[in-house]
Structures are given as structure tokens and as C-alpha cells.
PDB file of N, CA and C in Angstrom:
ATOM      1  N   ALA A   1      88.857 116.005 121.403  1.00 55.00           N
ATOM      2  CA  ALA A   1      88.796 115.721 122.826  1.00 55.00           C
ATOM      3  C   ALA A   1      87.710 116.576 123.484  1.00 55.00           C
ATOM      4  N   ASN A   2      87.538 117.799 123.007  1.00 72.00           N
ATOM      5  CA  ASN A   2      86.544 118.684 123.586  1.00 72.00           C
ATOM      6  C   ASN A   2      85.132 118.162 123.357  1.00 72.00           C
ATOM      7  N   SER A   3      84.871 117.590 122.184  1.00 75.00           N
ATOM      8  CA  SER A   3      83.533 117.079 121.899  1.00 75.00           C
ATOM      9  C   SER A   3      83.226 115.855 122.754  1.00 75.00           C
ATOM     10  N   TYR A   4      84.249 115.030 123.045  1.00 73.00           N
ATOM     11  CA  TYR A   4      84.035 113.882 123.929  1.00 73.00           C
ATOM     12  C   TYR A   4      83.713 114.335 125.351  1.00 73.00           C
ATOM     13  N   PHE A   5      84.351 115.407 125.780  1.00 79.00           N
ATOM     14  CA  PHE A   5      84.057 115.948 127.107  1.00 79.00           C
ATOM     15  C   PHE A   5      82.622 116.450 127.170  1.00 79.00           C
ATOM     16  N   ARG A   6      82.208 117.190 126.124  1.00 81.00           N
ATOM     17  CA  ARG A   6      80.824 117.682 126.089  1.00 81.00           C
ATOM     18  C   ARG A   6      79.834 116.535 126.051  1.00 81.00           C
ATOM     19  N   LEU A   7      80.152 115.484 125.287  1.00 77.00           N
ATOM     20  CA  LEU A   7      79.285 114.320 125.223  1.00 77.00           C
ATOM     21  C   LEU A   7      79.168 113.658 126.587  1.00 77.00           C
ATOM     22  N   GLY A   8      80.278 113.540 127.292  1.00 80.00           N
ATOM     23  CA  GLY A   8      80.250 112.950 128.632  1.00 80.00           C
ATOM     24  C   GLY A   8      79.438 113.779 129.603  1.00 80.00           C
ATOM     25  N   VAL A   9      79.594 115.093 129.552  1.00 83.00           N
ATOM     26  CA  VAL A   9      78.827 115.976 130.434  1.00 83.00           C
ATOM     27  C   VAL A   9      77.338 115.880 130.107  1.00 83.00           C
ATOM     28  N   ASN A  10      76.999 115.838 128.828  1.00 83.00           N
ATOM     29  CA  ASN A  10      75.595 115.704 128.443  1.00 83.00           C
ATOM     30  C   ASN A  10      75.021 114.370 128.900  1.00 83.00           C
ATOM     31  N   PHE A  11      75.805 113.308 128.772  1.00 81.00           N
ATOM     32  CA  PHE A  11      75.345 111.991 129.198  1.00 81.00           C
ATOM     33  C   PHE A  11      75.114 111.961 130.709  1.00 81.00           C
ATOM     34  N   ILE A  12      76.042 112.524 131.456  1.00 85.00           N
ATOM     35  CA  ILE A  12      75.876 112.574 132.916  1.00 85.00           C
ATOM     36  C   ILE A  12      74.646 113.398 133.280  1.00 85.00           C
ATOM     37  N   GLY A  13      74.427 114.502 132.591  1.00 86.00           N
ATOM     38  CA  GLY A  13      73.242 115.317 132.841  1.00 86.00           C
ATOM     39  C   GLY A  13      71.959 114.556 132.556  1.00 86.00           C
ATOM     40  N   LEU A  14      71.943 113.776 131.477  1.00 82.00           N
ATOM     41  CA  LEU A  14      70.758 112.977 131.163  1.00 82.00           C
ATOM     42  C   LEU A  14      70.525 111.888 132.209  1.00 82.00           C
ATOM     43  N   VAL A  15      71.584 111.262 132.678  1.00 82.00           N
ATOM     44  CA  VAL A  15      71.439 110.230 133.714  1.00 82.00           C
ATOM     45  C   VAL A  15      70.888 110.842 134.996  1.00 82.00           C
ATOM     46  N   ILE A  16      71.392 112.002 135.370  1.00 85.00           N
ATOM     47  CA  ILE A  16      70.906 112.668 136.588  1.00 85.00           C
ATOM     48  C   ILE A  16      69.448 113.081 136.413  1.00 85.00           C
ATOM     49  N   ALA A  17      69.092 113.615 135.234  1.00 82.00           N
ATOM     50  CA  ALA A  17      67.702 114.010 134.996  1.00 82.00           C
ATOM     51  C   ALA A  17      66.781 112.794 135.064  1.00 82.00           C
ATOM     52  N   TRP A  18      67.207 111.684 134.463  1.00 79.00           N
ATOM     53  CA  TRP A  18      66.382 110.477 134.526  1.00 79.00           C
ATOM     54  C   TRP A  18      66.258 109.960 135.948  1.00 79.00           C
ATOM     55  N   ALA A  19      67.361 109.986 136.691  1.00 80.00           N
ATOM     56  CA  ALA A  19      67.317 109.499 138.072  1.00 80.00           C
ATOM     57  C   ALA A  19      66.359 110.345 138.914  1.00 80.00           C
ATOM     58  N   LEU A  20      66.428 111.650 138.761  1.00 81.00           N
ATOM     59  CA  LEU A  20      65.511 112.512 139.517  1.00 81.00           C
ATOM     60  C   LEU A  20      64.064 112.287 139.097  1.00 81.00           C
ATOM     61  N   LEU A  21      63.841 112.153 137.806  1.00 74.00           N
ATOM     62  CA  LEU A  21      62.491 111.899 137.303  1.00 74.00           C
ATOM     63  C   LEU A  21      61.963 110.560 137.806  1.00 74.00           C
ATOM     64  N   TYR A  22      62.821 109.557 137.805  1.00 75.00           N
ATOM     65  CA  TYR A  22      62.402 108.229 138.240  1.00 75.00           C
ATOM     66  C   TYR A  22      62.127 108.195 139.737  1.00 75.00           C
ATOM     67  N   VAL A  23      62.987 108.840 140.507  1.00 77.00           N
ATOM     68  CA  VAL A  23      62.771 108.868 141.961  1.00 77.00           C
ATOM     69  C   VAL A  23      61.500 109.636 142.294  1.00 77.00           C
ATOM     70  N   ALA A  24      61.254 110.723 141.590  1.00 74.00           N
ATOM     71  CA  ALA A  24      60.094 111.548 141.895  1.00 74.00           C
ATOM     72  C   ALA A  24      58.785 110.918 141.421  1.00 74.00           C
ATOM     73  N   PHE A  25      58.804 110.299 140.239  1.00 68.00           N
ATOM     74  CA  PHE A  25      57.534 109.865 139.656  1.00 68.00           C
ATOM     75  C   PHE A  25      57.509 108.403 139.213  1.00 68.00           C
ATOM     76  N   GLY A  26      58.619 107.731 139.170  1.00 62.00           N
ATOM     77  CA  GLY A  26      58.684 106.426 138.546  1.00 62.00           C
ATOM     78  C   GLY A  26      58.142 105.274 139.351  1.00 62.00           C
ATOM     79  N   GLN A  27      57.909 105.460 140.628  1.00 68.00           N
ATOM     80  CA  GLN A  27      57.463 104.330 141.433  1.00 68.00           C
ATOM     81  C   GLN A  27      55.981 104.381 141.773  1.00 68.00           C
ATOM     82  N   ASP A  28      55.305 105.391 141.325  1.00 67.00           N
ATOM     83  CA  ASP A  28      53.869 105.523 141.583  1.00 67.00           C
ATOM     84  C   ASP A  28      53.112 105.371 140.272  1.00 67.00           C
ATOM     85  N   PRO A  29      52.524 104.180 140.024  1.00 66.00           N
ATOM     86  CA  PRO A  29      51.831 103.966 138.747  1.00 66.00           C
ATOM     87  C   PRO A  29      50.671 104.923 138.508  1.00 66.00           C
ATOM     88  N   ALA A  30      50.147 105.548 139.540  1.00 67.00           N
ATOM     89  CA  ALA A  30      49.031 106.470 139.369  1.00 67.00           C
ATOM     90  C   ALA A  30      49.513 107.871 139.002  1.00 67.00           C
ATOM     91  N   GLY A  31      50.812 108.118 139.094  1.00 64.00           N
ATOM     92  CA  GLY A  31      51.349 109.449 138.794  1.00 64.00           C
ATOM     93  C   GLY A  31      51.287 109.763 137.312  1.00 64.00           C
ATOM     94  N   ASN A  32      51.204 111.039 136.995  1.00 62.00           N
ATOM     95  CA  ASN A  32      51.095 111.479 135.605  1.00 62.00           C
ATOM     96  C   ASN A  32      52.360 111.202 134.808  1.00 62.00           C
ATOM     97  N   LEU A  33      53.509 111.285 135.442  1.00 67.00           N
ATOM     98  CA  LEU A  33      54.778 111.141 134.725  1.00 67.00           C
ATOM     99  C   LEU A  33      55.375 109.747 134.873  1.00 67.00           C
ATOM    100  N   TYR A  34      54.575 108.779 135.283  1.00 70.00           N
ATOM    101  CA  TYR A  34      55.064 107.413 135.481  1.00 70.00           C
ATOM    102  C   TYR A  34      55.596 106.827 134.168  1.00 70.00           C
ATOM    103  N   VAL A  35      54.845 106.973 133.100  1.00 71.00           N
ATOM    104  CA  VAL A  35      55.252 106.414 131.811  1.00 71.00           C
ATOM    105  C   VAL A  35      56.507 107.114 131.303  1.00 71.00           C
ATOM    106  N   LEU A  36      56.561 108.425 131.430  1.00 70.00           N
ATOM    107  CA  LEU A  36      57.741 109.165 130.982  1.00 70.00           C
ATOM    108  C   LEU A  36      58.973 108.761 131.783  1.00 70.00           C
ATOM    109  N   ALA A  37      58.812 108.606 133.090  1.00 69.00           N
ATOM    110  CA  ALA A  37      59.953 108.242 133.922  1.00 69.00           C
ATOM    111  C   ALA A  37      60.479 106.862 133.567  1.00 69.00           C
ATOM    112  N   ASN A  38      59.612 105.954 133.190  1.00 73.00           N
ATOM    113  CA  ASN A  38      60.051 104.601 132.882  1.00 73.00           C
ATOM    114  C   ASN A  38      60.515 104.429 131.443  1.00 73.00           C
ATOM    115  N   THR A  39      60.099 105.311 130.546  1.00 78.00           N
ATOM    116  CA  THR A  39      60.519 105.201 129.148  1.00 78.00           C
ATOM    117  C   THR A  39      61.559 106.247 128.746  1.00 78.00           C
ATOM    118  N   PHE A  40      61.982 107.057 129.673  1.00 77.00           N
ATOM    119  CA  PHE A  40      62.968 108.107 129.395  1.00 77.00           C
ATOM    120  C   PHE A  40      64.251 107.560 128.772  1.00 77.00           C
ATOM    121  N   PRO A  41      64.811 106.450 129.289  1.00 79.00           N
ATOM    122  CA  PRO A  41      66.034 105.927 128.642  1.00 79.00           C
ATOM    123  C   PRO A  41      65.810 105.534 127.187  1.00 79.00           C
ATOM    124  N   LEU A  42      64.647 105.029 126.847  1.00 83.00           N
ATOM    125  CA  LEU A  42      64.368 104.680 125.454  1.00 83.00           C
ATOM    126  C   LEU A  42      64.297 105.923 124.571  1.00 83.00           C
ATOM    127  N   TYR A  43      63.699 106.990 125.090  1.00 82.00           N
ATOM    128  CA  TYR A  43      63.668 108.247 124.335  1.00 82.00           C
ATOM    129  C   TYR A  43      65.076 108.790 124.116  1.00 82.00           C
ATOM    130  N   VAL A  44      65.920 108.676 125.121  1.00 81.00           N
ATOM    131  CA  VAL A  44      67.301 109.154 124.999  1.00 81.00           C
ATOM    132  C   VAL A  44      68.032 108.366 123.915  1.00 81.00           C
ATOM    133  N   ILE A  45      67.884 107.040 123.928  1.00 85.00           N
ATOM    134  CA  ILE A  45      68.531 106.212 122.910  1.00 85.00           C
ATOM    135  C   ILE A  45      67.999 106.566 121.524  1.00 85.00           C
ATOM    136  N   TYR A  46      66.703 106.779 121.412  1.00 88.00           N
ATOM    137  CA  TYR A  46      66.093 107.144 120.132  1.00 88.00           C
ATOM    138  C   TYR A  46      66.658 108.463 119.609  1.00 88.00           C
ATOM    139  N   PHE A  47      66.744 109.471 120.460  1.00 85.00           N
ATOM    140  CA  PHE A  47      67.225 110.776 120.015  1.00 85.00           C
ATOM    141  C   PHE A  47      68.720 110.757 119.715  1.00 85.00           C
ATOM    142  N   ILE A  48      69.491 109.956 120.448  1.00 84.00           N
ATOM    143  CA  ILE A  48      70.916 109.815 120.126  1.00 84.00           C
ATOM    144  C   ILE A  48      71.069 109.169 118.750  1.00 84.00           C
ATOM    145  N   GLY A  49      70.253 108.151 118.465  1.00 88.00           N
ATOM    146  CA  GLY A  49      70.291 107.522 117.147  1.00 88.00           C
ATOM    147  C   GLY A  49      69.906 108.484 116.044  1.00 88.00           C
ATOM    148  N   CYS A  50      68.870 109.290 116.267  1.00 88.00           N
ATOM    149  CA  CYS A  50      68.462 110.284 115.268  1.00 88.00           C
ATOM    150  C   CYS A  50      69.576 111.297 115.028  1.00 88.00           C
ATOM    151  N   LYS A  51      70.211 111.752 116.086  1.00 86.00           N
ATOM    152  CA  LYS A  51      71.304 112.711 115.939  1.00 86.00           C
ATOM    153  C   LYS A  51      72.454 112.091 115.160  1.00 86.00           C
ATOM    154  N   ALA A  52      72.750 110.829 115.424  1.00 87.00           N
ATOM    155  CA  ALA A  52      73.832 110.163 114.696  1.00 87.00           C
ATOM    156  C   ALA A  52      73.506 110.056 113.211  1.00 87.00           C
ATOM    157  N   VAL A  53      72.287 109.655 112.891  1.00 91.00           N
ATOM    158  CA  VAL A  53      71.889 109.516 111.486  1.00 91.00           C
ATOM    159  C   VAL A  53      71.936 110.870 110.777  1.00 91.00           C
ATOM    160  N   PHE A  54      71.410 111.904 111.406  1.00 89.00           N
ATOM    161  CA  PHE A  54      71.408 113.217 110.777  1.00 89.00           C
ATOM    162  C   PHE A  54      72.817 113.795 110.649  1.00 89.00           C
ATOM    163  N   SER A  55      73.683 113.574 111.646  1.00 86.00           N
ATOM    164  CA  SER A  55      75.037 114.113 111.542  1.00 86.00           C
ATOM    165  C   SER A  55      75.832 113.384 110.466  1.00 86.00           C
ATOM    166  N   ILE A  56      75.649 112.054 110.335  1.00 88.00           N
ATOM    167  CA  ILE A  56      76.322 111.321 109.262  1.00 88.00           C
ATOM    168  C   ILE A  56      75.794 111.779 107.906  1.00 88.00           C
ATOM    169  N   GLY A  57      74.486 111.941 107.790  1.00 87.00           N
ATOM    170  CA  GLY A  57      73.904 112.419 106.539  1.00 87.00           C
ATOM    171  C   GLY A  57      74.396 113.797 106.163  1.00 87.00           C
ATOM    172  N   TYR A  58      74.492 114.692 107.125  1.00 85.00           N
ATOM    173  CA  TYR A  58      74.973 116.035 106.848  1.00 85.00           C
ATOM    174  C   TYR A  58      76.432 116.008 106.398  1.00 85.00           C
ATOM    175  N   GLU A  59      77.260 115.214 107.070  1.00 82.00           N
ATOM    176  CA  GLU A  59      78.668 115.139 106.699  1.00 82.00           C
ATOM    177  C   GLU A  59      78.830 114.560 105.292  1.00 82.00           C
ATOM    178  N   LEU A  60      78.017 113.571 104.940  1.00 83.00           N
ATOM    179  CA  LEU A  60      78.094 113.025 103.587  1.00 83.00           C
ATOM    180  C   LEU A  60      77.596 114.033 102.550  1.00 83.00           C
ATOM    181  N   TRP A  61      76.572 114.785 102.897  1.00 82.00           N
ATOM    182  CA  TRP A  61      76.019 115.767 101.984  1.00 82.00           C
ATOM    183  C   TRP A  61      76.997 116.921 101.749  1.00 82.00           C
ATOM    184  N   SER A  62      77.709 117.321 102.781  1.00 79.00           N
ATOM    185  CA  SER A  62      78.598 118.468 102.666  1.00 79.00           C
ATOM    186  C   SER A  62      80.036 118.077 102.335  1.00 79.00           C
ATOM    187  N   LEU A  63      80.263 116.811 102.006  1.00 76.00           N
ATOM    188  CA  LEU A  63      81.606 116.343 101.686  1.00 76.00           C
ATOM    189  C   LEU A  63      82.072 116.951 100.377  1.00 76.00           C
ATOM    190  N   ASP A  64      83.241 117.527 100.390  1.00 73.00           N
ATOM    191  CA  ASP A  64      83.792 118.143  99.179  1.00 73.00           C
ATOM    192  C   ASP A  64      84.532 117.098  98.364  1.00 73.00           C
ATOM    193  N   ASP A  65      84.522 117.299  97.042  1.00 71.00           N
ATOM    194  CA  ASP A  65      85.303 116.441  96.162  1.00 71.00           C
ATOM    195  C   ASP A  65      86.762 116.875  96.233  1.00 71.00           C
ATOM    196  N   CYS A  66      87.630 115.901  96.210  1.00 77.00           N
ATOM    197  CA  CYS A  66      89.066 116.186  96.273  1.00 77.00           C
ATOM    198  C   CYS A  66      89.670 115.881  94.920  1.00 77.00           C
ATOM    199  N   ASP A  67      89.636 116.850  94.033  1.00 80.00           N
ATOM    200  CA  ASP A  67      90.139 116.647  92.678  1.00 80.00           C
ATOM    201  C   ASP A  67      91.640 116.371  92.671  1.00 80.00           C
ATOM    202  N   ALA A  68      92.386 117.035  93.526  1.00 83.00           N
ATOM    203  CA  ALA A  68      93.832 116.825  93.569  1.00 83.00           C
ATOM    204  C   ALA A  68      94.152 115.395  94.008  1.00 83.00           C
ATOM    205  N   ALA A  69      93.437 114.898  95.000  1.00 82.00           N
ATOM    206  CA  ALA A  69      93.666 113.527  95.464  1.00 82.00           C
ATOM    207  C   ALA A  69      93.271 112.526  94.389  1.00 82.00           C
ATOM    208  N   TYR A  70      92.200 112.813  93.657  1.00 85.00           N
ATOM    209  CA  TYR A  70      91.770 111.939  92.567  1.00 85.00           C
ATOM    210  C   TYR A  70      92.855 111.850  91.492  1.00 85.00           C
ATOM    211  N   GLU A  71      93.406 112.980  91.118  1.00 89.00           N
ATOM    212  CA  GLU A  71      94.466 112.992  90.097  1.00 89.00           C
ATOM    213  C   GLU A  71      95.696 112.239  90.595  1.00 89.00           C
ATOM    214  N   GLU A  72      96.029 112.400  91.852  1.00 91.00           N
ATOM    215  CA  GLU A  72      97.190 111.706  92.406  1.00 91.00           C
ATOM    216  C   GLU A  72      96.994 110.191  92.388  1.00 91.00           C
ATOM    217  N   VAL A  73      95.819 109.746  92.766  1.00 91.00           N
ATOM    218  CA  VAL A  73      95.539 108.306  92.767  1.00 91.00           C
ATOM    219  C   VAL A  73      95.544 107.764  91.346  1.00 91.00           C
ATOM    220  N   GLN A  74      94.978 108.507  90.396  1.00 93.00           N
ATOM    221  CA  GLN A  74      94.985 108.062  89.005  1.00 93.00           C
ATOM    222  C   GLN A  74      96.421 107.947  88.481  1.00 93.00           C
ATOM    223  N   ALA A  75      97.276 108.894  88.848  1.00 94.00           N
ATOM    224  CA  ALA A  75      98.679 108.835  88.423  1.00 94.00           C
ATOM    225  C   ALA A  75      99.375 107.619  89.037  1.00 94.00           C
ATOM    226  N   GLN A  76      99.089 107.317  90.277  1.00 95.00           N
ATOM    227  CA  GLN A  76      99.678 106.140  90.920  1.00 95.00           C
ATOM    228  C   GLN A  76      99.184 104.850  90.276  1.00 95.00           C
ATOM    229  N   ILE A  77      97.921 104.813  89.871  1.00 92.00           N
ATOM    230  CA  ILE A  77      97.380 103.627  89.196  1.00 92.00           C
ATOM    231  C   ILE A  77      98.079 103.423  87.861  1.00 92.00           C
ATOM    232  N   GLU A  78      98.242 104.478  87.096  1.00 92.00           N
ATOM    233  CA  GLU A  78      98.926 104.367  85.800  1.00 92.00           C
ATOM    234  C   GLU A  78     100.376 103.938  85.986  1.00 92.00           C
ATOM    235  N   LEU A  79     101.039 104.471  86.998  1.00 93.00           N
ATOM    236  CA  LEU A  79     102.414 104.078  87.278  1.00 93.00           C
ATOM    237  C   LEU A  79     102.497 102.596  87.655  1.00 93.00           C
ATOM    238  N   ALA A  80     101.541 102.128  88.436  1.00 91.00           N
ATOM    239  CA  ALA A  80     101.516 100.710  88.814  1.00 91.00           C
ATOM    240  C   ALA A  80     101.246  99.831  87.595  1.00 91.00           C
ATOM    241  N   LYS A  81     100.349 100.259  86.700  1.00 87.00           N
ATOM    242  CA  LYS A  81     100.071  99.490  85.482  1.00 87.00           C
ATOM    243  C   LYS A  81     101.320  99.385  84.608  1.00 87.00           C
ATOM    244  N   LYS A  82     102.041 100.505  84.449  1.00 89.00           N
ATOM    245  CA  LYS A  82     103.270 100.476  83.646  1.00 89.00           C
ATOM    246  C   LYS A  82     104.304  99.555  84.272  1.00 89.00           C
ATOM    247  N   ASP A  83     104.427  99.605  85.578  1.00 90.00           N
ATOM    248  CA  ASP A  83     105.386  98.746  86.271  1.00 90.00           C
ATOM    249  C   ASP A  83     105.022  97.275  86.106  1.00 90.00           C
ATOM    250  N   LEU A  84     103.741  96.966  86.208  1.00 86.00           N
ATOM    251  CA  LEU A  84     103.319  95.569  86.053  1.00 86.00           C
ATOM    252  C   LEU A  84     103.507  95.096  84.612  1.00 86.00           C
ATOM    253  N   LYS A  85     103.249  95.954  83.625  1.00 85.00           N
ATOM    254  CA  LYS A  85     103.483  95.580  82.228  1.00 85.00           C
ATOM    255  C   LYS A  85     104.966  95.317  81.988  1.00 85.00           C
ATOM    256  N   LYS A  86     105.816  96.147  82.606  1.00 87.00           N
ATOM    257  CA  LYS A  86     107.253  95.961  82.467  1.00 87.00           C
ATOM    258  C   LYS A  86     107.689  94.628  83.077  1.00 87.00           C
ATOM    259  N   ARG A  87     106.986  94.179  84.105  1.00 85.00           N
ATOM    260  CA  ARG A  87     107.317  92.892  84.743  1.00 85.00           C
ATOM    261  C   ARG A  87     106.658  91.701  84.057  1.00 85.00           C
ATOM    262  N   GLY A  88     105.835  91.957  83.063  1.00 81.00           N
ATOM    263  CA  GLY A  88     105.280  90.876  82.279  1.00 81.00           C
ATOM    264  C   GLY A  88     103.851  90.506  82.605  1.00 81.00           C
ATOM    265  N   PHE A  89     103.130  91.338  83.309  1.00 79.00           N
ATOM    266  CA  PHE A  89     101.738  91.040  83.633  1.00 79.00           C
ATOM    267  C   PHE A  89     100.813  91.712  82.631  1.00 79.00           C
ATOM    268  N   ASN A  90      99.733  91.020  82.306  1.00 69.00           N
ATOM    269  CA  ASN A  90      98.714  91.568  81.423  1.00 69.00           C
ATOM    270  C   ASN A  90      97.755  92.395  82.270  1.00 69.00           C
ATOM    271  N   ASP A  91      97.467  93.615  81.852  1.00 60.00           N
ATOM    272  CA  ASP A  91      96.618  94.482  82.678  1.00 60.00           C
ATOM    273  C   ASP A  91      95.145  94.101  82.620  1.00 60.00           C
ATOM    274  N   LYS A  92      94.748  93.236  81.692  1.00 66.00           N
ATOM    275  CA  LYS A  92      93.340  92.838  81.607  1.00 66.00           C
ATOM    276  C   LYS A  92      93.028  91.682  82.545  1.00 66.00           C
ATOM    277  N   VAL A  93      93.893  90.678  82.574  1.00 58.00           N
ATOM    278  CA  VAL A  93      93.615  89.472  83.334  1.00 58.00           C
ATOM    279  C   VAL A  93      94.478  89.377  84.576  1.00 58.00           C
ATOM    280  N   GLY A  94      95.657  89.919  84.538  1.00 52.00           N
ATOM    281  CA  GLY A  94      96.568  89.826  85.665  1.00 52.00           C
ATOM    282  C   GLY A  94      97.487  88.624  85.587  1.00 52.00           C
ATOM    283  N   LEU A  95      97.526  87.959  84.422  1.00 51.00           N
ATOM    284  CA  LEU A  95      98.373  86.793  84.257  1.00 51.00           C
ATOM    285  C   LEU A  95      99.559  87.132  83.366  1.00 51.00           C
ATOM    286  N   LYS A  96     100.617  86.378  83.506  1.00 53.00           N
ATOM    287  CA  LYS A  96     101.794  86.619  82.651  1.00 53.00           C
ATOM    288  C   LYS A  96     101.464  86.227  81.214  1.00 53.00           C
ATOM    289  N   GLN A  97     102.007  86.990  80.294  1.00 48.00           N
ATOM    290  CA  GLN A  97     101.746  86.713  78.868  1.00 48.00           C
ATOM    291  C   GLN A  97     102.706  85.677  78.352  1.00 48.00           C
TER     292      GLN A  97
END
């Protein structure tokens, strides 16, 4: 919840910064910051996308292997195979023998 609050505050800050930039420079094509004022929302979207890609990449890179969970799932698979064999299913095809 705290990160969503920070994200909202950052978004509001960016909107206010863009609004001030646009009001100050966005309506005068001869002004130096005219292009920046009109393309600021695109830069914001671009940087949000870059942050998302890098944060997903970092989380995937730093993901730990869960050996205990792997062993538990393997045990459940073997238990399910034994149960299905007991009920008459072939574990290769899935059809009754």
C-alpha cells in the first residue's frame, strides 16, 4: 500500500510539473522549451516503461530457487501418478488399460 501511495504522489507531481511547464512555455512556438513542454508526457510514459522493464528484469534475475517447493511438487506428482495407476490409468497415455 505504501508503494502505491508513493506512486500516486509521484504521478501527481509529474502532472503538476507538466502543467506548469506547459502553461509557462507550451503555447509559444518560438519559446526554447516549447518542444519539451509538448512532449513531456511522452517522455514520462517512456521512462515509466523503462522502469517497469528494468524492475521486472531485476526481479527475475534475483529470483531464488525454491528447492523445498520443488521437492514438494515432485512428491505430489508421484502421489498423483500412483493414485491414477491404482484407478486404472496408464501414466504414458492417460487412457485406461
